[in-house]
Amino acid sequence: MATLKIDINTSPVGTPDLVTFFIKGSALPAGVPSGEFDGALCSTVLLRDKTQRTLVVGLGDKEKLEPDSFRRAAGAAIKHLLKIGSSDIALELFSHADYVGAAVEGAILASYKFEGFGKDPSKKTRAILTHLQVLIEEHEVTNARLQANQAEIISTVTNTIREIGNLPGNMLTPAILAEKAQELIQDRALTIKVWNERHLERDGFGGILAVGQGSVHPPRLIVLEYKGGGKKDAPVALVGKAVTFDTGGISIKPGAQMDEMKFDKMGGLAVLGIMLAAADLKLPLNLVALIPSAENMPGPDAYRPGDIITTRDGKTVEVLNTDAEGRIILADAIAHARLTYKPSAILEYSTLTGAVIMALGHRRAGLFTSELKLRDALVAAGKTVGELVWPMPIDEEYRENVLSEIATAKNTSFREGSACSSASFVKLWAEDVPFVHIDIAGTAWTTKPPAYLEGGATGFGVRLMVQALKAGLTV
Ligand code: BES
Ligand code: MN
Ligand code: ZN
């Protein structure tokens, strides 16, 4: 990815293209033909004179103004300008100092595009953003610089995660994911440990091994540590599902849209992104991230319906459907987090169920926890960053659904309420450690992106959790 320089000043350096944000109902800027532009959110009008291009972008109604208005409007403006060849762009944020972070996030997120692997590089349809300027009042420069720095760190990490997320299953196996994680922690205050098949066998990770055994690309467990807090402070454990491709295994999925199952790794990638951001932001706390990764394939040695698997803490799983694989690898990782790191909380991201999409659609992720403080903190953080989560139940009623006659739990039960019973299954492995499950099946990738994203991996969850951790997440 090309390097981006960001400057915060009271007036532009050089001759960038300008972006002016416009609240619906205010006086139209000089030169805007009346009747052609009403300031609706993300609507744009381009003004040109001999030396200057200025893009006016709508923020929508004043009453509805929120950080996401700036994220979206900045995203729309950047996309528009990149398409017409700009690479040096200044955002005029006078009198909008509180929104500098959101605007810079929107700009950087919108500047990312998955180029793919087509043959002809000259077919590139837009410029690359190399210089982003923020224009602000003198007395807001320091404040704006702080916001812009943090926004840059978070959005850049998110774009890195999106790029890996968009890679297809043949280019991103569990071993390759582990290598990428290894590369990404270079020059960062993070440590990494990777379990290969032999190590997984030695340490009793029967769930990760079972899910991975049908594939010629063997599974991995990736564990990252970040120590920004006190020596004796218990870490927060982050766990993320990274199924590099989910065919369903022996309980194979139908063909339609199966290609989208390359995104079944986004929980693990979100967790990786949070760790990178935590290190770059030097957050004052301890974190451990556990990313179980496997490819779920049918094959001569694939696990099968009826199998009984022993997980890391001795609990057993009766497999009724090999397509409910995420919870099995998560069980191992969560047990390991609990037993090895004595965390103050376990926060887990996964593209766990199609059912959560039926319940909530694609705008909100399902938030499953009985911890009210964590719930409120995450709901609030989600609103701030524009990554919404919606509280869902995870009580005993659902747990009963997944109890098995012949094992600790069975990996599927009724269709009704299955997002909730799946969450309750995963929670069993956290035992009495405060636990949060966030089902990102509907939000991890998109075909209807907001103005600051494009179709494909969204990186959902990185901004959400970093915001919650910055705000001082307490149990
Ligand atoms: N990765 C899928 C969940 C999923 C489905 C995410 C669609 C995004 C879009 C998960 O492994 C899965 O296959 N879940 C099954 C569980 C079922 C077999 C009990 C599901 O939701 O259909
Ligand atoms: Mn599945
Ligand atoms: Zn899956």
Short mmCIF file of C-alpha atoms and ligand atoms in Angstrom, two decimals:
data_model
loop_
_atom_site.label_atom_id
_atom_site.label_comp_id
_atom_site.label_asym_id
_atom_site.label_seq_id
_atom_site.Cartn_x
_atom_site.Cartn_y
_atom_site.Cartn_z
CA MET A 1 0.00 0.00 0.00
CA ALA A 2 1.26 3.47 -0.91
CA THR A 3 2.28 5.70 1.94
CA LEU A 4 -0.01 8.51 2.95
CA LYS A 5 1.13 11.79 4.43
CA ILE A 6 -1.30 13.61 6.69
CA ASP A 7 -1.01 17.30 7.57
CA ILE A 8 -3.07 19.43 9.92
CA ASN A 9 -2.92 23.16 9.21
CA THR A 10 -4.92 26.35 9.14
CA SER A 11 -4.51 26.69 5.37
CA PRO A 12 -3.56 24.28 2.57
CA VAL A 13 0.01 23.29 1.75
CA GLY A 14 0.49 23.49 -2.03
CA THR A 15 -2.61 23.21 -4.20
CA PRO A 16 -4.73 20.30 -3.08
CA ASP A 17 -8.28 19.68 -4.21
CA LEU A 18 -10.59 20.98 -1.49
CA VAL A 19 -13.51 19.30 0.23
CA THR A 20 -16.13 21.56 1.81
CA PHE A 21 -18.69 19.96 4.13
CA PHE A 22 -22.17 21.37 3.85
CA ILE A 23 -25.10 21.12 6.28
CA LYS A 24 -28.50 20.96 4.63
CA GLY A 25 -30.34 24.26 4.86
CA SER A 26 -27.28 26.52 5.24
CA ALA A 27 -26.47 29.19 2.67
CA LEU A 28 -25.13 27.59 -0.50
CA PRO A 29 -21.40 28.17 -1.05
CA ALA A 30 -20.59 30.66 -3.81
CA GLY A 31 -20.65 29.05 -7.22
CA VAL A 32 -23.06 26.23 -6.44
CA PRO A 33 -25.87 26.46 -8.97
CA SER A 34 -29.07 26.66 -6.94
CA GLY A 35 -31.47 23.76 -7.40
CA GLU A 36 -28.66 21.35 -8.24
CA PHE A 37 -27.53 20.54 -4.72
CA ASP A 38 -29.51 20.31 -1.51
CA GLY A 39 -26.92 18.98 0.92
CA ALA A 40 -28.36 15.48 1.33
CA LEU A 41 -25.86 13.22 3.08
CA CYS A 42 -23.08 12.21 0.66
CA SER A 43 -24.45 14.22 -2.27
CA THR A 44 -21.68 16.11 -4.05
CA VAL A 45 -21.17 19.01 -6.41
CA LEU A 46 -17.83 19.82 -8.00
CA LEU A 47 -16.80 23.46 -8.48
CA ARG A 48 -13.91 24.33 -10.76
CA ASP A 49 -12.14 27.55 -11.48
CA LYS A 50 -8.83 28.00 -13.25
CA THR A 51 -6.62 26.97 -10.36
CA GLN A 52 -8.85 25.19 -7.91
CA ARG A 53 -11.21 22.24 -7.73
CA THR A 54 -13.57 22.24 -4.74
CA LEU A 55 -15.93 19.40 -3.97
CA VAL A 56 -18.90 20.38 -1.85
CA VAL A 57 -20.30 17.37 0.01
CA GLY A 58 -23.57 17.19 1.89
CA LEU A 59 -23.82 16.26 5.57
CA GLY A 60 -27.59 15.99 5.63
CA ASP A 61 -29.82 17.53 8.30
CA LYS A 62 -28.29 19.46 11.16
CA GLU A 63 -30.42 17.62 13.74
CA LYS A 64 -29.10 14.27 12.54
CA LEU A 65 -25.45 15.29 12.50
CA GLU A 66 -23.24 12.60 14.09
CA PRO A 67 -19.70 11.29 13.60
CA ASP A 68 -20.94 8.87 10.97
CA SER A 69 -22.23 11.79 8.87
CA PHE A 70 -18.63 12.99 8.54
CA ARG A 71 -17.30 9.46 8.04
CA ARG A 72 -19.73 8.94 5.19
CA ALA A 73 -19.46 12.38 3.64
CA ALA A 74 -15.66 12.27 3.73
CA GLY A 75 -15.78 8.79 2.22
CA ALA A 76 -18.04 9.93 -0.60
CA ALA A 77 -15.84 12.97 -1.27
CA ILE A 78 -12.61 10.98 -1.35
CA LYS A 79 -14.04 8.39 -3.71
CA HIS A 80 -15.32 11.12 -6.02
CA LEU A 81 -11.99 12.95 -6.08
CA LEU A 82 -9.84 9.83 -6.50
CA LYS A 83 -11.96 8.91 -9.49
CA ILE A 84 -11.12 12.24 -11.16
CA GLY A 85 -7.43 11.87 -10.45
CA SER A 86 -6.79 13.73 -7.19
CA SER A 87 -4.16 12.39 -4.86
CA ASP A 88 -3.69 15.51 -2.71
CA ILE A 89 -6.91 16.37 -0.89
CA ALA A 90 -7.69 18.89 1.87
CA LEU A 91 -10.74 18.51 4.12
CA GLU A 92 -12.04 21.87 5.34
CA LEU A 93 -13.17 21.15 8.88
CA PHE A 94 -13.47 24.69 10.27
CA SER A 95 -16.07 24.73 13.06
CA HIS A 96 -16.21 20.92 12.94
CA ALA A 97 -13.24 20.16 15.18
CA ASP A 98 -15.07 17.40 17.07
CA TYR A 99 -15.44 15.44 13.87
CA VAL A 100 -11.87 15.42 12.60
CA GLY A 101 -11.34 11.81 13.69
CA ALA A 102 -14.47 10.56 11.96
CA ALA A 103 -13.70 12.49 8.76
CA VAL A 104 -10.13 11.20 8.58
CA GLU A 105 -11.35 7.66 9.22
CA GLY A 106 -13.89 7.98 6.43
CA ALA A 107 -11.24 9.37 4.09
CA ILE A 108 -8.65 6.65 4.74
CA LEU A 109 -11.17 3.80 4.72
CA ALA A 110 -12.56 5.10 1.41
CA SER A 111 -9.09 5.31 -0.10
CA TYR A 112 -8.68 1.52 0.11
CA LYS A 113 -9.61 -0.59 -2.86
CA PHE A 114 -9.08 -4.32 -3.36
CA GLU A 115 -7.19 -4.39 -6.65
CA GLY A 116 -7.48 -8.12 -7.13
CA PHE A 117 -5.35 -10.04 -9.58
CA GLY A 118 -6.44 -8.88 -13.03
CA LYS A 119 -3.72 -8.74 -15.69
CA ASP A 120 -3.78 -5.12 -16.71
CA PRO A 121 -2.48 -2.64 -14.13
CA SER A 122 -3.20 0.27 -16.51
CA LYS A 123 -6.87 -0.49 -15.94
CA LYS A 124 -6.62 1.15 -12.54
CA THR A 125 -9.67 3.37 -12.45
CA ARG A 126 -8.62 5.82 -9.82
CA ALA A 127 -5.76 7.71 -8.23
CA ILE A 128 -4.00 6.78 -5.00
CA LEU A 129 -4.36 9.11 -2.04
CA THR A 130 -0.87 10.28 -1.08
CA HIS A 131 -1.52 13.53 0.78
CA LEU A 132 -4.46 14.19 3.08
CA GLN A 133 -4.76 17.61 4.64
CA VAL A 134 -7.05 18.75 7.42
CA LEU A 135 -7.78 22.46 7.61
CA ILE A 136 -8.85 23.75 11.00
CA GLU A 137 -8.74 26.82 13.25
CA GLU A 138 -5.38 27.59 14.86
CA HIS A 139 -6.56 26.79 18.41
CA GLU A 140 -7.87 23.37 17.33
CA VAL A 141 -4.70 22.19 15.58
CA THR A 142 -3.38 20.16 18.52
CA ASN A 143 -6.72 18.53 19.20
CA ALA A 144 -7.22 17.79 15.51
CA ARG A 145 -3.75 16.30 15.18
CA LEU A 146 -4.43 13.90 18.05
CA GLN A 147 -7.72 12.78 16.53
CA ALA A 148 -6.19 12.44 13.08
CA ASN A 149 -3.28 10.36 14.39
CA GLN A 150 -5.57 7.91 16.12
CA ALA A 151 -7.93 7.76 13.15
CA GLU A 152 -4.99 7.11 10.85
CA ILE A 153 -3.73 4.22 12.98
CA ILE A 154 -7.14 2.58 13.27
CA SER A 155 -8.15 3.02 9.63
CA THR A 156 -4.80 1.92 8.25
CA VAL A 157 -4.89 -1.24 10.33
CA THR A 158 -8.48 -1.82 9.24
CA ASN A 159 -7.48 -1.52 5.58
CA THR A 160 -4.67 -4.04 6.13
CA ILE A 161 -7.20 -6.45 7.61
CA ARG A 162 -9.65 -5.83 4.76
CA GLU A 163 -6.95 -6.63 2.21
CA ILE A 164 -6.17 -9.98 3.87
CA GLY A 165 -9.89 -10.59 4.31
CA ASN A 166 -10.54 -10.16 0.60
CA LEU A 167 -7.96 -12.80 -0.32
CA PRO A 168 -9.56 -16.05 -1.49
CA GLY A 169 -9.20 -19.41 0.23
CA ASN A 170 -6.46 -20.65 -2.09
CA MET A 171 -4.30 -17.64 -1.27
CA LEU A 172 -5.02 -17.52 2.43
CA THR A 173 -4.70 -20.84 4.23
CA PRO A 174 -4.29 -21.10 8.01
CA ALA A 175 -0.51 -21.37 7.64
CA ILE A 176 -0.41 -18.29 5.41
CA LEU A 177 -2.58 -16.38 7.89
CA ALA A 178 -0.07 -17.24 10.62
CA GLU A 179 2.78 -15.99 8.40
CA LYS A 180 0.93 -12.75 7.71
CA ALA A 181 0.37 -12.24 11.44
CA GLN A 182 4.06 -12.89 12.00
CA GLU A 183 5.00 -10.27 9.39
CA LEU A 184 2.56 -7.73 10.77
CA ILE A 185 3.90 -7.85 14.30
CA GLN A 186 7.46 -7.04 13.19
CA ASP A 187 8.36 -3.61 14.57
CA ARG A 188 5.39 -3.66 16.91
CA ALA A 189 5.29 -4.32 20.65
CA LEU A 190 3.55 -7.65 20.18
CA THR A 191 4.65 -11.25 20.64
CA ILE A 192 3.35 -14.22 18.70
CA LYS A 193 3.18 -17.96 19.17
CA VAL A 194 1.84 -20.30 16.50
CA TRP A 195 0.66 -23.85 17.16
CA ASN A 196 1.02 -26.19 14.18
CA GLU A 197 -0.69 -29.60 13.96
CA ARG A 198 1.96 -31.27 16.12
CA HIS A 199 1.64 -28.65 18.87
CA LEU A 200 -2.15 -28.75 18.68
CA GLU A 201 -2.03 -32.53 19.13
CA ARG A 202 0.44 -32.28 22.02
CA ASP A 203 -1.70 -29.74 23.88
CA GLY A 204 -5.09 -31.34 23.35
CA PHE A 205 -6.74 -28.97 20.88
CA GLY A 206 -9.11 -31.65 19.61
CA GLY A 207 -11.63 -29.14 18.22
CA ILE A 208 -9.28 -27.22 15.95
CA LEU A 209 -7.72 -30.49 14.75
CA ALA A 210 -11.11 -32.08 14.01
CA VAL A 211 -12.39 -29.16 11.96
CA GLY A 212 -9.09 -28.91 10.08
CA GLN A 213 -8.53 -32.59 9.39
CA GLY A 214 -10.49 -32.73 6.13
CA SER A 215 -8.19 -30.21 4.47
CA VAL A 216 -4.69 -30.63 3.10
CA HIS A 217 -4.01 -27.14 4.50
CA PRO A 218 -3.50 -27.91 8.20
CA PRO A 219 -4.97 -25.79 11.00
CA ARG A 220 -3.16 -23.35 13.25
CA LEU A 221 -3.71 -21.56 16.52
CA ILE A 222 -2.23 -18.06 16.55
CA VAL A 223 -1.71 -16.37 19.92
CA LEU A 224 -0.61 -12.75 20.20
CA GLU A 225 0.22 -10.87 23.35
CA TYR A 226 0.33 -7.17 24.06
CA LYS A 227 1.55 -5.82 27.40
CA GLY A 228 0.71 -2.16 27.75
CA GLY A 229 -0.62 -2.44 31.29
CA GLY A 230 0.70 -3.31 34.74
CA LYS A 231 2.71 -6.53 35.19
CA LYS A 232 0.07 -8.04 37.44
CA ASP A 233 -3.00 -6.83 35.60
CA ALA A 234 -5.08 -9.67 34.19
CA PRO A 235 -5.31 -9.39 30.40
CA VAL A 236 -8.46 -9.04 28.39
CA ALA A 237 -8.66 -12.05 26.05
CA LEU A 238 -9.82 -11.53 22.48
CA VAL A 239 -10.82 -14.63 20.52
CA GLY A 240 -11.65 -14.66 16.80
CA LYS A 241 -12.86 -17.38 14.43
CA ALA A 242 -10.63 -17.68 11.37
CA VAL A 243 -12.05 -20.37 9.11
CA THR A 244 -10.14 -19.59 5.92
CA PHE A 245 -12.83 -21.28 3.86
CA ASP A 246 -16.05 -22.90 5.03
CA THR A 247 -17.46 -25.46 2.61
CA GLY A 248 -19.53 -26.93 5.43
CA GLY A 249 -17.38 -30.08 5.35
CA ILE A 250 -19.25 -33.41 5.04
CA SER A 251 -22.48 -31.50 5.80
CA ILE A 252 -21.61 -29.54 2.67
CA LYS A 253 -23.19 -26.19 1.89
CA PRO A 254 -25.24 -25.49 -1.23
CA GLY A 255 -23.26 -23.94 -4.10
CA ALA A 256 -24.96 -20.55 -4.32
CA GLN A 257 -22.73 -17.82 -2.90
CA MET A 258 -20.40 -20.35 -1.33
CA ASP A 259 -17.52 -18.16 -2.53
CA GLU A 260 -18.49 -15.72 0.23
CA MET A 261 -17.30 -18.26 2.77
CA LYS A 262 -13.77 -16.94 2.19
CA PHE A 263 -14.94 -14.25 4.63
CA ASP A 264 -15.43 -16.82 7.40
CA LYS A 265 -12.04 -15.72 8.75
CA MET A 266 -13.09 -12.16 9.55
CA GLY A 267 -13.54 -12.69 13.30
CA GLY A 268 -9.92 -13.74 13.60
CA LEU A 269 -8.80 -10.89 11.38
CA ALA A 270 -10.75 -8.34 13.43
CA VAL A 271 -8.95 -9.60 16.52
CA LEU A 272 -5.60 -9.36 14.73
CA GLY A 273 -6.46 -5.80 13.72
CA ILE A 274 -7.38 -4.84 17.28
CA MET A 275 -3.98 -6.09 18.49
CA LEU A 276 -2.09 -4.14 15.82
CA ALA A 277 -4.05 -1.00 16.66
CA ALA A 278 -3.60 -1.46 20.42
CA ALA A 279 0.16 -1.67 19.94
CA ASP A 280 0.29 1.35 17.60
CA LEU A 281 -1.90 3.39 19.95
CA LYS A 282 0.08 2.18 22.99
CA LEU A 283 -3.14 1.43 24.87
CA PRO A 284 -2.47 1.14 28.63
CA LEU A 285 -3.71 -2.43 29.15
CA ASN A 286 -2.79 -6.07 28.67
CA LEU A 287 -4.32 -8.07 25.86
CA VAL A 288 -4.04 -11.61 24.62
CA ALA A 289 -5.52 -12.64 21.27
CA LEU A 290 -6.32 -16.21 20.30
CA ILE A 291 -7.06 -16.92 16.67
CA PRO A 292 -7.97 -20.53 15.86
CA SER A 293 -7.71 -21.10 12.13
CA ALA A 294 -8.80 -24.03 9.97
CA GLU A 295 -10.18 -24.79 6.54
CA ASN A 296 -13.48 -26.69 6.73
CA MET A 297 -13.41 -29.23 3.88
CA PRO A 298 -14.93 -32.59 3.06
CA GLY A 299 -12.31 -35.26 2.36
CA PRO A 300 -11.24 -38.79 3.18
CA ASP A 301 -10.11 -37.80 6.67
CA ALA A 302 -12.74 -35.12 7.33
CA TYR A 303 -14.58 -35.16 10.64
CA ARG A 304 -18.12 -36.43 10.35
CA PRO A 305 -21.58 -36.11 11.88
CA GLY A 306 -21.71 -38.34 14.95
CA ASP A 307 -18.06 -37.85 15.87
CA ILE A 308 -17.29 -37.01 19.48
CA ILE A 309 -14.42 -34.60 19.99
CA THR A 310 -12.47 -33.77 23.14
CA THR A 311 -11.54 -30.10 23.43
CA ARG A 312 -8.64 -28.37 25.19
CA ASP A 313 -10.25 -28.43 28.67
CA GLY A 314 -11.61 -31.97 28.46
CA LYS A 315 -15.15 -30.99 27.57
CA THR A 316 -16.59 -33.03 24.73
CA VAL A 317 -18.63 -32.13 21.63
CA GLU A 318 -21.09 -34.34 19.83
CA VAL A 319 -20.89 -33.30 16.18
CA LEU A 320 -24.29 -33.29 14.55
CA ASN A 321 -23.44 -31.05 11.61
CA THR A 322 -19.92 -30.39 10.37
CA ASP A 323 -21.03 -26.99 9.10
CA ALA A 324 -21.37 -25.76 12.69
CA GLU A 325 -17.56 -25.72 12.85
CA GLY A 326 -16.86 -22.25 14.18
CA ARG A 327 -18.07 -23.00 17.69
CA ILE A 328 -15.83 -26.08 17.82
CA ILE A 329 -12.59 -24.23 17.11
CA LEU A 330 -13.72 -21.38 19.38
CA ALA A 331 -14.32 -23.87 22.22
CA ASP A 332 -10.65 -24.87 22.12
CA ALA A 333 -9.41 -21.30 21.96
CA ILE A 334 -11.70 -20.03 24.71
CA ALA A 335 -10.75 -22.90 27.01
CA HIS A 336 -7.09 -22.15 26.38
CA ALA A 337 -7.63 -18.46 27.13
CA ARG A 338 -9.35 -19.29 30.38
CA LEU A 339 -6.86 -21.90 31.57
CA THR A 340 -3.63 -20.21 30.50
CA TYR A 341 -4.17 -16.46 30.83
CA LYS A 342 -6.73 -16.05 33.64
CA PRO A 343 -8.28 -13.15 31.72
CA SER A 344 -10.61 -10.57 33.27
CA ALA A 345 -12.96 -11.08 30.33
CA ILE A 346 -13.17 -13.06 27.10
CA LEU A 347 -14.43 -11.10 24.10
CA GLU A 348 -15.05 -13.21 21.04
CA TYR A 349 -15.81 -12.31 17.41
CA SER A 350 -17.09 -14.78 14.85
CA THR A 351 -19.08 -15.15 11.65
CA LEU A 352 -20.92 -17.80 13.59
CA THR A 353 -24.46 -18.13 12.24
CA GLY A 354 -26.64 -17.40 9.25
CA ALA A 355 -29.41 -17.05 11.85
CA VAL A 356 -28.04 -13.75 13.15
CA ILE A 357 -28.46 -12.34 9.64
CA MET A 358 -32.11 -13.43 9.66
CA ALA A 359 -32.52 -11.69 13.01
CA LEU A 360 -30.61 -8.44 12.46
CA GLY A 361 -29.68 -8.07 8.80
CA HIS A 362 -26.42 -6.49 7.72
CA ARG A 363 -26.21 -3.26 9.67
CA ARG A 364 -25.97 -4.57 13.24
CA ALA A 365 -23.92 -7.38 14.71
CA GLY A 366 -25.42 -9.58 17.43
CA LEU A 367 -24.05 -8.86 20.90
CA PHE A 368 -24.45 -11.78 23.28
CA THR A 369 -23.46 -11.27 26.91
CA SER A 370 -24.87 -11.33 30.40
CA GLU A 371 -22.38 -8.68 31.52
CA LEU A 372 -24.37 -5.48 31.60
CA LYS A 373 -21.42 -3.10 31.85
CA LEU A 374 -19.67 -4.71 28.91
CA ARG A 375 -22.91 -4.69 26.96
CA ASP A 376 -23.49 -0.98 27.53
CA ALA A 377 -19.88 -0.09 26.79
CA LEU A 378 -19.93 -1.95 23.50
CA VAL A 379 -23.30 -0.56 22.42
CA ALA A 380 -22.01 2.96 23.13
CA ALA A 381 -18.68 2.36 21.37
CA GLY A 382 -20.54 1.01 18.37
CA LYS A 383 -22.59 4.18 18.05
CA THR A 384 -19.47 6.34 18.24
CA VAL A 385 -17.64 4.50 15.47
CA GLY A 386 -20.62 3.59 13.29
CA GLU A 387 -20.28 -0.17 13.88
CA LEU A 388 -23.57 -1.03 15.53
CA VAL A 389 -24.19 -3.99 17.83
CA TRP A 390 -27.55 -5.12 19.16
CA PRO A 391 -28.03 -6.98 22.47
CA MET A 392 -29.32 -10.54 22.11
CA PRO A 393 -30.14 -13.08 24.83
CA ILE A 394 -27.74 -15.78 25.97
CA ASP A 395 -29.41 -17.30 29.03
CA GLU A 396 -30.04 -20.83 30.31
CA GLU A 397 -33.06 -21.48 28.13
CA TYR A 398 -30.74 -21.54 25.13
CA ARG A 399 -28.00 -23.46 26.86
CA GLU A 400 -30.36 -26.36 27.48
CA ASN A 401 -30.87 -26.64 23.74
CA VAL A 402 -27.26 -27.60 23.13
CA LEU A 403 -26.70 -30.04 25.99
CA SER A 404 -26.02 -33.57 24.74
CA GLU A 405 -26.90 -36.98 26.14
CA ILE A 406 -23.48 -38.36 25.24
CA ALA A 407 -21.14 -35.35 25.43
CA THR A 408 -20.83 -31.98 27.16
CA ALA A 409 -22.69 -30.34 24.29
CA LYS A 410 -23.92 -30.95 20.76
CA ASN A 411 -22.94 -28.54 18.03
CA THR A 412 -26.44 -27.93 16.62
CA SER A 413 -30.00 -27.95 17.86
CA PHE A 414 -33.30 -26.32 16.80
CA ARG A 415 -33.41 -23.78 14.00
CA GLU A 416 -35.54 -21.51 16.16
CA GLY A 417 -33.37 -19.17 18.18
CA SER A 418 -30.23 -20.77 16.80
CA ALA A 419 -28.12 -17.57 16.90
CA CYS A 420 -28.76 -17.58 20.64
CA SER A 421 -28.21 -21.29 21.28
CA SER A 422 -24.99 -21.14 19.24
CA ALA A 423 -23.82 -18.29 21.44
CA SER A 424 -24.73 -20.31 24.52
CA PHE A 425 -22.72 -23.26 23.21
CA VAL A 426 -19.61 -21.12 22.87
CA LYS A 427 -20.14 -19.59 26.30
CA LEU A 428 -19.91 -23.00 28.00
CA TRP A 429 -16.16 -22.96 27.43
CA ALA A 430 -15.73 -19.60 29.16
CA GLU A 431 -17.25 -21.07 32.35
CA ASP A 432 -17.36 -18.27 34.94
CA VAL A 433 -15.12 -15.78 33.10
CA PRO A 434 -17.13 -12.73 31.96
CA PHE A 435 -17.89 -13.47 28.33
CA VAL A 436 -19.01 -11.56 25.25
CA HIS A 437 -19.79 -13.12 21.87
CA ILE A 438 -20.26 -10.85 18.88
CA ASP A 439 -21.74 -12.57 15.84
CA ILE A 440 -20.49 -10.65 12.81
CA ALA A 441 -21.89 -12.99 10.14
CA GLY A 442 -24.03 -10.16 8.74
CA THR A 443 -21.49 -7.36 9.00
CA ALA A 444 -18.04 -8.84 8.25
CA TRP A 445 -18.42 -8.23 4.55
CA THR A 446 -20.81 -6.20 2.47
CA THR A 447 -22.43 -5.96 -0.91
CA LYS A 448 -24.10 -2.64 -0.01
CA PRO A 449 -21.25 -0.59 1.44
CA PRO A 450 -21.67 2.73 3.23
CA ALA A 451 -19.96 5.60 1.41
CA TYR A 452 -16.61 5.09 3.16
CA LEU A 453 -16.29 1.39 2.25
CA GLU A 454 -16.44 -0.75 -0.87
CA GLY A 455 -17.93 -4.20 -1.38
CA GLY A 456 -16.03 -7.03 0.31
CA ALA A 457 -14.42 -7.32 3.72
CA THR A 458 -15.42 -4.47 6.02
CA GLY A 459 -13.01 -5.01 8.92
CA PHE A 460 -16.06 -4.76 11.18
CA GLY A 461 -15.15 -4.89 14.84
CA VAL A 462 -11.73 -3.27 14.79
CA ARG A 463 -13.01 0.28 15.31
CA LEU A 464 -15.68 -0.96 17.72
CA MET A 465 -13.34 -2.76 20.09
CA VAL A 466 -10.53 -0.21 19.91
CA GLN A 467 -13.04 2.48 20.84
CA ALA A 468 -14.38 0.39 23.74
CA LEU A 469 -10.86 -0.36 24.99
CA LYS A 470 -9.82 3.30 24.67
CA ALA A 471 -12.87 4.30 26.70
CA GLY A 472 -11.69 1.90 29.44
CA LEU A 473 -13.77 -1.23 29.12
CA THR A 474 -14.58 -2.53 32.62
CA VAL A 475 -16.34 -5.70 33.65
N1 BES B 1 -19.77 -19.56 8.71
C1 BES B 1 -21.09 -20.05 8.87
C2 BES B 1 -22.08 -18.96 9.25
C3 BES B 1 -22.43 -17.98 8.18
C4 BES B 1 -23.41 -18.26 7.26
C5 BES B 1 -21.81 -16.76 8.13
C6 BES B 1 -23.75 -17.36 6.29
C7 BES B 1 -22.15 -15.86 7.17
C8 BES B 1 -23.11 -16.14 6.24
C9 BES B 1 -21.15 -21.11 9.96
O1 BES B 1 -20.01 -21.90 10.06
C10 BES B 1 -22.28 -22.02 9.59
O2 BES B 1 -22.16 -22.67 8.59
N2 BES B 1 -23.32 -22.00 10.39
C11 BES B 1 -24.47 -22.78 10.11
C12 BES B 1 -24.82 -23.55 11.36
C13 BES B 1 -25.84 -24.61 11.13
C14 BES B 1 -25.24 -25.78 10.38
C15 BES B 1 -26.34 -25.11 12.47
C16 BES B 1 -25.60 -21.85 9.72
O3 BES B 1 -25.70 -20.76 10.27
O4 BES B 1 -26.34 -22.20 8.80
MN MN B 2 -20.05 -23.55 8.74
ZN ZN B 3 -18.26 -21.03 9.39
#
